[in-house]
JSON list of C-alpha atoms in Angstrom, two decimals:
[
{"chain": "A", "resi": 266, "resn": "ALA", "atom": "CA", "xyz": [1.36, -16.60, 3.56]},
{"chain": "A", "resi": 267, "resn": "GLN", "atom": "CA", "xyz": [2.80, -14.60, 0.73]},
{"chain": "A", "resi": 268, "resn": "SER", "atom": "CA", "xyz": [5.66, -12.11, 1.00]},
{"chain": "A", "resi": 269, "resn": "VAL", "atom": "CA", "xyz": [7.51, -9.65, -1.23]},
{"chain": "A", "resi": 270, "resn": "THR", "atom": "CA", "xyz": [11.17, -8.72, -1.48]},
{"chain": "A", "resi": 271, "resn": "GLN", "atom": "CA", "xyz": [12.25, -5.59, -3.28]},
{"chain": "A", "resi": 272, "resn": "LEU", "atom": "CA", "xyz": [15.90, -6.11, -3.93]},
{"chain": "A", "resi": 273, "resn": "ASP", "atom": "CA", "xyz": [16.97, -2.48, -4.17]},
{"chain": "A", "resi": 274, "resn": "SER", "atom": "CA", "xyz": [16.10, 0.12, -1.56]},
{"chain": "A", "resi": 275, "resn": "GLN", "atom": "CA", "xyz": [17.39, 2.97, -3.73]},
{"chain": "A", "resi": 276, "resn": "VAL", "atom": "CA", "xyz": [17.90, 3.29, -7.47]},
{"chain": "A", "resi": 277, "resn": "PRO", "atom": "CA", "xyz": [19.51, 6.47, -8.83]},
{"chain": "A", "resi": 278, "resn": "VAL", "atom": "CA", "xyz": [19.41, 6.96, -12.60]},
{"chain": "A", "resi": 279, "resn": "PHE", "atom": "CA", "xyz": [19.92, 9.76, -15.07]},
{"chain": "A", "resi": 280, "resn": "GLU", "atom": "CA", "xyz": [17.05, 11.24, -17.03]},
{"chain": "A", "resi": 281, "resn": "GLU", "atom": "CA", "xyz": [16.19, 9.34, -20.25]},
{"chain": "A", "resi": 282, "resn": "ALA", "atom": "CA", "xyz": [18.03, 6.22, -19.07]},
{"chain": "A", "resi": 283, "resn": "PRO", "atom": "CA", "xyz": [16.20, 2.88, -18.78]},
{"chain": "A", "resi": 284, "resn": "VAL", "atom": "CA", "xyz": [15.34, 1.55, -15.34]},
{"chain": "A", "resi": 285, "resn": "GLU", "atom": "CA", "xyz": [14.38, -1.79, -13.79]},
{"chain": "A", "resi": 286, "resn": "LEU", "atom": "CA", "xyz": [13.04, -2.09, -10.25]},
{"chain": "A", "resi": 287, "resn": "ARG", "atom": "CA", "xyz": [13.23, -5.64, -9.02]},
{"chain": "A", "resi": 288, "resn": "CYS", "atom": "CA", "xyz": [10.57, -7.54, -7.12]},
{"chain": "A", "resi": 289, "resn": "ASN", "atom": "CA", "xyz": [10.47, -11.17, -6.03]},
{"chain": "A", "resi": 290, "resn": "TYR", "atom": "CA", "xyz": [7.61, -12.81, -4.21]},
{"chain": "A", "resi": 291, "resn": "SER", "atom": "CA", "xyz": [6.93, -16.01, -2.38]},
{"chain": "A", "resi": 292, "resn": "SER", "atom": "CA", "xyz": [3.58, -17.70, -2.21]},
{"chain": "A", "resi": 293, "resn": "SER", "atom": "CA", "xyz": [2.19, -21.20, -2.07]},
{"chain": "A", "resi": 294, "resn": "VAL", "atom": "CA", "xyz": [-0.94, -20.27, -3.99]},
{"chain": "A", "resi": 295, "resn": "SER", "atom": "CA", "xyz": [-1.95, -18.42, -7.12]},
{"chain": "A", "resi": 296, "resn": "VAL", "atom": "CA", "xyz": [-1.29, -14.69, -6.83]},
{"chain": "A", "resi": 297, "resn": "TYR", "atom": "CA", "xyz": [-2.20, -11.25, -8.01]},
{"chain": "A", "resi": 298, "resn": "LEU", "atom": "CA", "xyz": [0.73, -8.85, -8.35]},
{"chain": "A", "resi": 299, "resn": "PHE", "atom": "CA", "xyz": [0.80, -5.05, -8.23]},
{"chain": "A", "resi": 300, "resn": "TRP", "atom": "CA", "xyz": [3.12, -2.10, -8.50]},
{"chain": "A", "resi": 301, "resn": "TYR", "atom": "CA", "xyz": [2.18, 1.12, -6.72]},
{"chain": "A", "resi": 302, "resn": "VAL", "atom": "CA", "xyz": [3.89, 4.53, -6.85]},
{"chain": "A", "resi": 303, "resn": "GLN", "atom": "CA", "xyz": [3.95, 7.04, -4.01]},
{"chain": "A", "resi": 304, "resn": "TYR", "atom": "CA", "xyz": [4.91, 10.61, -4.81]},
{"chain": "A", "resi": 305, "resn": "PRO", "atom": "CA", "xyz": [5.99, 12.84, -1.91]},
{"chain": "A", "resi": 306, "resn": "ASN", "atom": "CA", "xyz": [3.09, 13.70, 0.39]},
{"chain": "A", "resi": 307, "resn": "GLN", "atom": "CA", "xyz": [0.61, 11.79, -1.76]},
{"chain": "A", "resi": 308, "resn": "GLY", "atom": "CA", "xyz": [-1.25, 8.52, -1.46]},
{"chain": "A", "resi": 309, "resn": "LEU", "atom": "CA", "xyz": [-0.35, 5.29, -3.20]},
{"chain": "A", "resi": 310, "resn": "GLN", "atom": "CA", "xyz": [-1.34, 5.13, -6.85]},
{"chain": "A", "resi": 311, "resn": "LEU", "atom": "CA", "xyz": [-1.67, 1.93, -8.83]},
{"chain": "A", "resi": 312, "resn": "LEU", "atom": "CA", "xyz": [0.81, 1.71, -11.72]},
{"chain": "A", "resi": 313, "resn": "LEU", "atom": "CA", "xyz": [-0.17, -1.71, -13.03]},
{"chain": "A", "resi": 314, "resn": "LYS", "atom": "CA", "xyz": [-1.39, -5.12, -11.98]},
{"chain": "A", "resi": 315, "resn": "TYR", "atom": "CA", "xyz": [-1.17, -8.74, -13.03]},
{"chain": "A", "resi": 316, "resn": "LEU", "atom": "CA", "xyz": [-4.27, -10.82, -12.43]},
{"chain": "A", "resi": 317, "resn": "SER", "atom": "CA", "xyz": [-4.09, -13.43, -15.20]},
{"chain": "A", "resi": 318, "resn": "GLY", "atom": "CA", "xyz": [-3.43, -13.78, -18.91]},
{"chain": "A", "resi": 319, "resn": "SER", "atom": "CA", "xyz": [-0.49, -12.15, -20.66]},
{"chain": "A", "resi": 320, "resn": "THR", "atom": "CA", "xyz": [2.62, -12.08, -18.50]},
{"chain": "A", "resi": 321, "resn": "LEU", "atom": "CA", "xyz": [3.67, -8.68, -19.86]},
{"chain": "A", "resi": 322, "resn": "VAL", "atom": "CA", "xyz": [1.59, -5.98, -18.23]},
{"chain": "A", "resi": 323, "resn": "LYS", "atom": "CA", "xyz": [1.55, -2.37, -19.35]},
{"chain": "A", "resi": 324, "resn": "GLY", "atom": "CA", "xyz": [0.66, 0.38, -16.92]},
{"chain": "A", "resi": 325, "resn": "ILE", "atom": "CA", "xyz": [0.44, 4.13, -16.67]},
{"chain": "A", "resi": 326, "resn": "ASN", "atom": "CA", "xyz": [3.26, 6.60, -17.32]},
{"chain": "A", "resi": 327, "resn": "GLY", "atom": "CA", "xyz": [5.06, 4.22, -19.71]},
{"chain": "A", "resi": 328, "resn": "PHE", "atom": "CA", "xyz": [5.82, 1.56, -17.10]},
{"chain": "A", "resi": 329, "resn": "GLU", "atom": "CA", "xyz": [5.53, -2.17, -17.73]},
{"chain": "A", "resi": 330, "resn": "ALA", "atom": "CA", "xyz": [6.21, -5.32, -15.74]},
{"chain": "A", "resi": 331, "resn": "GLU", "atom": "CA", "xyz": [6.66, -8.97, -16.56]},
{"chain": "A", "resi": 332, "resn": "PHE", "atom": "CA", "xyz": [5.33, -11.81, -14.45]},
{"chain": "A", "resi": 333, "resn": "ASN", "atom": "CA", "xyz": [7.80, -14.69, -14.36]},
{"chain": "A", "resi": 334, "resn": "LYS", "atom": "CA", "xyz": [6.29, -17.60, -12.49]},
{"chain": "A", "resi": 335, "resn": "SER", "atom": "CA", "xyz": [9.38, -19.82, -12.63]},
{"chain": "A", "resi": 336, "resn": "GLN", "atom": "CA", "xyz": [11.54, -17.09, -11.10]},
{"chain": "A", "resi": 337, "resn": "THR", "atom": "CA", "xyz": [8.73, -15.76, -8.90]},
{"chain": "A", "resi": 338, "resn": "SER", "atom": "CA", "xyz": [9.51, -12.25, -10.08]},
{"chain": "A", "resi": 339, "resn": "PHE", "atom": "CA", "xyz": [7.54, -9.21, -11.20]},
{"chain": "A", "resi": 340, "resn": "HIS", "atom": "CA", "xyz": [10.17, -6.63, -12.19]},
{"chain": "A", "resi": 341, "resn": "LEU", "atom": "CA", "xyz": [9.08, -3.12, -13.18]},
{"chain": "A", "resi": 342, "resn": "ARG", "atom": "CA", "xyz": [10.68, -1.46, -16.20]},
{"chain": "A", "resi": 343, "resn": "LYS", "atom": "CA", "xyz": [10.63, 1.81, -18.08]},
{"chain": "A", "resi": 344, "resn": "PRO", "atom": "CA", "xyz": [12.74, 2.40, -21.21]},
{"chain": "A", "resi": 345, "resn": "SER", "atom": "CA", "xyz": [13.32, 6.11, -20.59]},
{"chain": "A", "resi": 346, "resn": "VAL", "atom": "CA", "xyz": [12.68, 7.84, -17.28]},
{"chain": "A", "resi": 347, "resn": "HIS", "atom": "CA", "xyz": [11.79, 11.45, -16.54]},
{"chain": "A", "resi": 348, "resn": "ILE", "atom": "CA", "xyz": [12.56, 13.67, -13.59]},
{"chain": "A", "resi": 349, "resn": "SER", "atom": "CA", "xyz": [8.88, 13.40, -12.67]},
{"chain": "A", "resi": 350, "resn": "ASP", "atom": "CA", "xyz": [9.26, 9.64, -12.12]},
{"chain": "A", "resi": 351, "resn": "THR", "atom": "CA", "xyz": [11.19, 10.34, -8.92]},
{"chain": "A", "resi": 352, "resn": "ALA", "atom": "CA", "xyz": [9.13, 8.61, -6.24]},
{"chain": "A", "resi": 353, "resn": "GLU", "atom": "CA", "xyz": [8.86, 5.55, -4.00]},
{"chain": "A", "resi": 354, "resn": "TYR", "atom": "CA", "xyz": [7.72, 2.37, -5.75]},
{"chain": "A", "resi": 355, "resn": "PHE", "atom": "CA", "xyz": [6.09, -0.55, -3.97]},
{"chain": "A", "resi": 356, "resn": "CYS", "atom": "CA", "xyz": [5.56, -4.07, -5.21]},
{"chain": "A", "resi": 357, "resn": "ALA", "atom": "CA", "xyz": [2.63, -5.96, -3.66]},
{"chain": "A", "resi": 358, "resn": "VAL", "atom": "CA", "xyz": [1.18, -9.45, -3.81]},
{"chain": "A", "resi": 359, "resn": "SER", "atom": "CA", "xyz": [-2.15, -10.87, -2.80]},
{"chain": "A", "resi": 360, "resn": "ASP", "atom": "CA", "xyz": [-3.58, -14.33, -2.70]},
{"chain": "A", "resi": 361, "resn": "SER", "atom": "CA", "xyz": [-5.87, -14.56, -5.73]},
{"chain": "A", "resi": 362, "resn": "TYR", "atom": "CA", "xyz": [-8.46, -16.32, -3.59]},
{"chain": "A", "resi": 363, "resn": "ASN", "atom": "CA", "xyz": [-8.28, -13.73, -0.81]},
{"chain": "A", "resi": 364, "resn": "ASN", "atom": "CA", "xyz": [-7.42, -10.39, -2.35]},
{"chain": "A", "resi": 365, "resn": "ASN", "atom": "CA", "xyz": [-7.97, -8.41, 0.81]},
{"chain": "A", "resi": 366, "resn": "ASP", "atom": "CA", "xyz": [-4.71, -9.70, 2.27]},
{"chain": "A", "resi": 367, "resn": "MET", "atom": "CA", "xyz": [-2.24, -7.65, 0.22]},
{"chain": "A", "resi": 368, "resn": "ARG", "atom": "CA", "xyz": [1.41, -7.74, 1.28]},
{"chain": "A", "resi": 369, "resn": "PHE", "atom": "CA", "xyz": [3.78, -4.96, 0.28]},
{"chain": "A", "resi": 370, "resn": "GLY", "atom": "CA", "xyz": [7.52, -4.87, -0.20]},
{"chain": "A", "resi": 371, "resn": "ALA", "atom": "CA", "xyz": [9.65, -2.33, 1.65]},
{"chain": "A", "resi": 372, "resn": "GLY", "atom": "CA", "xyz": [9.79, -0.05, -1.36]},
{"chain": "A", "resi": 373, "resn": "THR", "atom": "CA", "xyz": [12.38, 1.21, -3.83]},
{"chain": "A", "resi": 374, "resn": "ARG", "atom": "CA", "xyz": [13.25, 4.88, -3.92]},
{"chain": "A", "resi": 375, "resn": "LEU", "atom": "CA", "xyz": [13.77, 5.89, -7.57]},
{"chain": "A", "resi": 376, "resn": "THR", "atom": "CA", "xyz": [15.69, 9.14, -7.99]},
{"chain": "A", "resi": 377, "resn": "VAL", "atom": "CA", "xyz": [16.00, 10.52, -11.50]},
{"chain": "A", "resi": 378, "resn": "LYS", "atom": "CA", "xyz": [18.84, 12.99, -11.95]},
{"chain": "A", "resi": 379, "resn": "PRO", "atom": "CA", "xyz": [19.11, 15.59, -14.75]},
{"chain": "B", "resi": 220, "resn": "GLY", "atom": "CA", "xyz": [-14.58, 12.63, -8.52]},
{"chain": "B", "resi": 221, "resn": "ALA", "atom": "CA", "xyz": [-13.59, 12.65, -4.86]},
{"chain": "B", "resi": 222, "resn": "GLY", "atom": "CA", "xyz": [-11.03, 10.12, -3.79]},
{"chain": "B", "resi": 223, "resn": "VAL", "atom": "CA", "xyz": [-10.42, 8.54, -0.41]},
{"chain": "B", "resi": 224, "resn": "SER", "atom": "CA", "xyz": [-9.95, 11.19, 2.24]},
{"chain": "B", "resi": 225, "resn": "GLN", "atom": "CA", "xyz": [-8.38, 10.86, 5.67]},
{"chain": "B", "resi": 226, "resn": "THR", "atom": "CA", "xyz": [-8.46, 13.18, 8.64]},
{"chain": "B", "resi": 227, "resn": "PRO", "atom": "CA", "xyz": [-6.49, 14.53, 10.29]},
{"chain": "B", "resi": 228, "resn": "SER", "atom": "CA", "xyz": [-3.50, 14.63, 7.96]},
{"chain": "B", "resi": 229, "resn": "ASN", "atom": "CA", "xyz": [-1.21, 14.89, 10.98]},
{"chain": "B", "resi": 230, "resn": "LYS", "atom": "CA", "xyz": [-1.78, 13.94, 14.60]},
{"chain": "B", "resi": 231, "resn": "VAL", "atom": "CA", "xyz": [0.67, 14.48, 17.43]},
{"chain": "B", "resi": 232, "resn": "THR", "atom": "CA", "xyz": [-0.20, 12.94, 20.77]},
{"chain": "B", "resi": 233, "resn": "GLU", "atom": "CA", "xyz": [1.42, 11.96, 24.01]},
{"chain": "B", "resi": 234, "resn": "LYS", "atom": "CA", "xyz": [2.18, 8.43, 25.13]},
{"chain": "B", "resi": 235, "resn": "GLY", "atom": "CA", "xyz": [-0.81, 6.89, 26.84]},
{"chain": "B", "resi": 236, "resn": "LYS", "atom": "CA", "xyz": [-3.44, 9.01, 25.08]},
{"chain": "B", "resi": 237, "resn": "TYR", "atom": "CA", "xyz": [-6.34, 7.80, 22.94]},
{"chain": "B", "resi": 238, "resn": "VAL", "atom": "CA", "xyz": [-6.58, 8.74, 19.25]},
{"chain": "B", "resi": 239, "resn": "GLU", "atom": "CA", "xyz": [-9.12, 8.33, 16.47]},
{"chain": "B", "resi": 240, "resn": "LEU", "atom": "CA", "xyz": [-8.26, 8.40, 12.80]},
{"chain": "B", "resi": 241, "resn": "ARG", "atom": "CA", "xyz": [-11.00, 8.83, 10.21]},
{"chain": "B", "resi": 242, "resn": "CYS", "atom": "CA", "xyz": [-11.35, 7.50, 6.69]},
{"chain": "B", "resi": 243, "resn": "ASP", "atom": "CA", "xyz": [-13.94, 8.56, 4.11]},
{"chain": "B", "resi": 244, "resn": "PRO", "atom": "CA", "xyz": [-13.93, 6.03, 1.27]},
{"chain": "B", "resi": 245, "resn": "ILE", "atom": "CA", "xyz": [-14.99, 6.63, -2.31]},
{"chain": "B", "resi": 246, "resn": "SER", "atom": "CA", "xyz": [-18.77, 6.69, -2.49]},
{"chain": "B", "resi": 247, "resn": "GLY", "atom": "CA", "xyz": [-20.20, 3.27, -3.30]},
{"chain": "B", "resi": 248, "resn": "HIS", "atom": "CA", "xyz": [-17.08, 1.32, -2.38]},
{"chain": "B", "resi": 249, "resn": "THR", "atom": "CA", "xyz": [-18.08, -1.59, -0.19]},
{"chain": "B", "resi": 250, "resn": "ALA", "atom": "CA", "xyz": [-14.61, -2.73, 0.82]},
{"chain": "B", "resi": 251, "resn": "LEU", "atom": "CA", "xyz": [-12.41, -0.63, 3.10]},
{"chain": "B", "resi": 252, "resn": "TYR", "atom": "CA", "xyz": [-8.88, -1.38, 4.27]},
{"chain": "B", "resi": 253, "resn": "TRP", "atom": "CA", "xyz": [-6.55, 0.05, 6.89]},
{"chain": "B", "resi": 254, "resn": "TYR", "atom": "CA", "xyz": [-2.76, -0.20, 6.59]},
{"chain": "B", "resi": 255, "resn": "ARG", "atom": "CA", "xyz": [0.13, 1.09, 8.68]},
{"chain": "B", "resi": 256, "resn": "GLN", "atom": "CA", "xyz": [3.34, 2.34, 7.05]},
{"chain": "B", "resi": 257, "resn": "SER", "atom": "CA", "xyz": [6.33, 2.72, 9.31]},
{"chain": "B", "resi": 258, "resn": "LEU", "atom": "CA", "xyz": [9.32, 4.78, 8.25]},
{"chain": "B", "resi": 259, "resn": "GLY", "atom": "CA", "xyz": [11.26, 3.06, 5.48]},
{"chain": "B", "resi": 260, "resn": "GLN", "atom": "CA", "xyz": [8.76, 0.22, 5.17]},
{"chain": "B", "resi": 261, "resn": "GLY", "atom": "CA", "xyz": [5.93, -0.73, 2.88]},
{"chain": "B", "resi": 262, "resn": "PRO", "atom": "CA", "xyz": [2.32, -0.61, 4.04]},
{"chain": "B", "resi": 263, "resn": "GLU", "atom": "CA", "xyz": [1.33, -3.33, 6.48]},
{"chain": "B", "resi": 264, "resn": "PHE", "atom": "CA", "xyz": [-2.24, -4.68, 6.43]},
{"chain": "B", "resi": 265, "resn": "LEU", "atom": "CA", "xyz": [-4.25, -4.03, 9.60]},
{"chain": "B", "resi": 266, "resn": "ILE", "atom": "CA", "xyz": [-7.94, -4.70, 8.98]},
{"chain": "B", "resi": 267, "resn": "TYR", "atom": "CA", "xyz": [-10.46, -5.05, 6.17]},
{"chain": "B", "resi": 268, "resn": "PHE", "atom": "CA", "xyz": [-14.19, -4.28, 6.13]},
{"chain": "B", "resi": 269, "resn": "GLN", "atom": "CA", "xyz": [-16.78, -5.62, 3.74]},
{"chain": "B", "resi": 270, "resn": "GLY", "atom": "CA", "xyz": [-19.77, -3.40, 4.38]},
{"chain": "B", "resi": 271, "resn": "THR", "atom": "CA", "xyz": [-20.18, -2.78, 8.10]},
{"chain": "B", "resi": 272, "resn": "GLY", "atom": "CA", "xyz": [-18.41, -5.88, 9.34]},
{"chain": "B", "resi": 273, "resn": "ALA", "atom": "CA", "xyz": [-14.72, -6.49, 9.85]},
{"chain": "B", "resi": 274, "resn": "ALA", "atom": "CA", "xyz": [-14.06, -9.39, 7.48]},
{"chain": "B", "resi": 275, "resn": "ASP", "atom": "CA", "xyz": [-10.42, -9.78, 8.52]},
{"chain": "B", "resi": 276, "resn": "ASP", "atom": "CA", "xyz": [-8.76, -8.07, 11.49]},
{"chain": "B", "resi": 277, "resn": "SER", "atom": "CA", "xyz": [-5.75, -10.39, 11.64]},
{"chain": "B", "resi": 278, "resn": "GLY", "atom": "CA", "xyz": [-3.33, -7.53, 11.03]},
{"chain": "B", "resi": 279, "resn": "LEU", "atom": "CA", "xyz": [-4.23, -5.52, 14.13]},
{"chain": "B", "resi": 280, "resn": "PRO", "atom": "CA", "xyz": [-1.09, -5.68, 16.30]},
{"chain": "B", "resi": 281, "resn": "ASN", "atom": "CA", "xyz": [-2.84, -5.95, 19.69]},
{"chain": "B", "resi": 282, "resn": "ASP", "atom": "CA", "xyz": [-6.06, -5.17, 21.50]},
{"chain": "B", "resi": 283, "resn": "ARG", "atom": "CA", "xyz": [-5.22, -1.47, 21.81]},
{"chain": "B", "resi": 284, "resn": "PHE", "atom": "CA", "xyz": [-6.21, -1.15, 18.16]},
{"chain": "B", "resi": 285, "resn": "PHE", "atom": "CA", "xyz": [-9.84, -1.23, 17.08]},
{"chain": "B", "resi": 286, "resn": "ALA", "atom": "CA", "xyz": [-11.74, -0.07, 14.00]},
{"chain": "B", "resi": 287, "resn": "VAL", "atom": "CA", "xyz": [-15.39, 0.46, 13.20]},
{"chain": "B", "resi": 288, "resn": "ARG", "atom": "CA", "xyz": [-17.51, 1.16, 10.15]},
{"chain": "B", "resi": 289, "resn": "PRO", "atom": "CA", "xyz": [-21.02, 1.44, 11.58]},
{"chain": "B", "resi": 290, "resn": "GLU", "atom": "CA", "xyz": [-22.91, 2.50, 8.45]},
{"chain": "B", "resi": 291, "resn": "GLY", "atom": "CA", "xyz": [-20.75, 0.81, 5.86]},
{"chain": "B", "resi": 292, "resn": "SER", "atom": "CA", "xyz": [-19.13, 4.03, 4.68]},
{"chain": "B", "resi": 293, "resn": "VAL", "atom": "CA", "xyz": [-16.89, 6.11, 6.98]},
{"chain": "B", "resi": 294, "resn": "SER", "atom": "CA", "xyz": [-14.48, 4.16, 9.14]},
{"chain": "B", "resi": 295, "resn": "THR", "atom": "CA", "xyz": [-12.63, 5.12, 12.31]},
{"chain": "B", "resi": 296, "resn": "LEU", "atom": "CA", "xyz": [-9.43, 3.51, 13.52]},
{"chain": "B", "resi": 297, "resn": "LYS", "atom": "CA", "xyz": [-9.10, 3.82, 17.27]},
{"chain": "B", "resi": 298, "resn": "ILE", "atom": "CA", "xyz": [-5.89, 3.42, 19.24]},
{"chain": "B", "resi": 299, "resn": "GLN", "atom": "CA", "xyz": [-5.95, 3.26, 23.02]},
{"chain": "B", "resi": 300, "resn": "ARG", "atom": "CA", "xyz": [-3.02, 3.94, 25.37]},
{"chain": "B", "resi": 301, "resn": "THR", "atom": "CA", "xyz": [-0.79, 4.99, 22.49]},
{"chain": "B", "resi": 302, "resn": "GLU", "atom": "CA", "xyz": [2.87, 4.01, 22.55]},
{"chain": "B", "resi": 303, "resn": "ARG", "atom": "CA", "xyz": [5.85, 5.57, 20.78]},
{"chain": "B", "resi": 304, "resn": "GLY", "atom": "CA", "xyz": [6.03, 2.50, 18.57]},
{"chain": "B", "resi": 305, "resn": "ASP", "atom": "CA", "xyz": [2.59, 3.35, 17.17]},
{"chain": "B", "resi": 306, "resn": "SER", "atom": "CA", "xyz": [4.11, 6.32, 15.34]},
{"chain": "B", "resi": 307, "resn": "ALA", "atom": "CA", "xyz": [3.58, 5.73, 11.61]},
{"chain": "B", "resi": 308, "resn": "VAL", "atom": "CA", "xyz": [1.50, 6.79, 8.65]},
{"chain": "B", "resi": 309, "resn": "TYR", "atom": "CA", "xyz": [-1.91, 5.14, 8.74]},
{"chain": "B", "resi": 310, "resn": "LEU", "atom": "CA", "xyz": [-3.32, 4.53, 5.27]},
{"chain": "B", "resi": 311, "resn": "CYS", "atom": "CA", "xyz": [-6.88, 3.82, 4.28]},
{"chain": "B", "resi": 312, "resn": "ALA", "atom": "CA", "xyz": [-7.98, 2.32, 0.98]},
{"chain": "B", "resi": 313, "resn": "SER", "atom": "CA", "xyz": [-11.31, 1.42, -0.54]},
{"chain": "B", "resi": 314, "resn": "SER", "atom": "CA", "xyz": [-12.47, -0.72, -3.45]},
{"chain": "B", "resi": 315, "resn": "LEU", "atom": "CA", "xyz": [-15.70, -1.54, -5.26]},
{"chain": "B", "resi": 316, "resn": "ALA", "atom": "CA", "xyz": [-15.31, -5.20, -4.39]},
{"chain": "B", "resi": 317, "resn": "VAL", "atom": "CA", "xyz": [-12.74, -7.51, -2.92]},
{"chain": "B", "resi": 318, "resn": "GLU", "atom": "CA", "xyz": [-11.29, -8.35, -6.31]},
{"chain": "B", "resi": 319, "resn": "ALA", "atom": "CA", "xyz": [-11.13, -4.74, -7.50]},
{"chain": "B", "resi": 320, "resn": "GLU", "atom": "CA", "xyz": [-8.36, -2.16, -7.38]},
{"chain": "B", "resi": 321, "resn": "GLN", "atom": "CA", "xyz": [-7.75, -0.53, -4.02]},
{"chain": "B", "resi": 322, "resn": "PHE", "atom": "CA", "xyz": [-7.67, 3.27, -4.03]},
{"chain": "B", "resi": 323, "resn": "PHE", "atom": "CA", "xyz": [-5.55, 4.80, -1.29]},
{"chain": "B", "resi": 324, "resn": "GLY", "atom": "CA", "xyz": [-6.00, 7.95, 0.73]},
{"chain": "B", "resi": 325, "resn": "PRO", "atom": "CA", "xyz": [-3.09, 10.31, 1.53]},
{"chain": "B", "resi": 326, "resn": "GLY", "atom": "CA", "xyz": [-2.73, 8.89, 5.03]},
{"chain": "B", "resi": 327, "resn": "THR", "atom": "CA", "xyz": [-2.64, 10.24, 8.57]},
{"chain": "B", "resi": 328, "resn": "ARG", "atom": "CA", "xyz": [0.80, 10.73, 10.06]},
{"chain": "B", "resi": 329, "resn": "LEU", "atom": "CA", "xyz": [0.61, 9.80, 13.75]},
{"chain": "B", "resi": 330, "resn": "THR", "atom": "CA", "xyz": [3.41, 10.88, 16.05]},
{"chain": "B", "resi": 331, "resn": "VAL", "atom": "CA", "xyz": [3.42, 9.65, 19.64]},
{"chain": "B", "resi": 332, "resn": "LEU", "atom": "CA", "xyz": [5.76, 11.65, 21.87]}
]
């Protein structure tokens, strides 16, 4: 079965600074990879996903992630963050042959300070 | 358009009681998923429906948990003899198909006293 490790539980950054949220996965089969964002008191919202093709995936709100198969990573990046990016971010993986079984990481709390 | 809705938004109950949590998926979405999110953790898969049938219930923690989707739309997650360890946010998601993006509801926060 696949699993996800988010290496940082909390990431504080200043506004307009770049940020990287790290995600590593383990799986014995081909995978789909996702990043979700959860704002306070709201549901999970999909930021971006990797299904196949280009390893650099661009998502909403200026976020992007790069699939690195050799390092089994899918790190999320943004070149310049805003206060409004403060939220919880979850990396998730699913077996590409069985997408209903999606496994989430424990989450990374991004706090953007003025 | 309307997203996934869940009711109630909050539920407080006493240990040993029975609770039902409801999920209204996006209209036309055939796949429906239930997850549980404990404090400080990511969502944990519970059960998945394709239409009316439970295609995968391997995530249900024990036989106190049960879910139904009788008409292939609304789903109800049922928990019998609740325990304090059941306290969590229960999330529902739906998708057009198994391979498609899952859209999440805001969740139901269950507190068992």
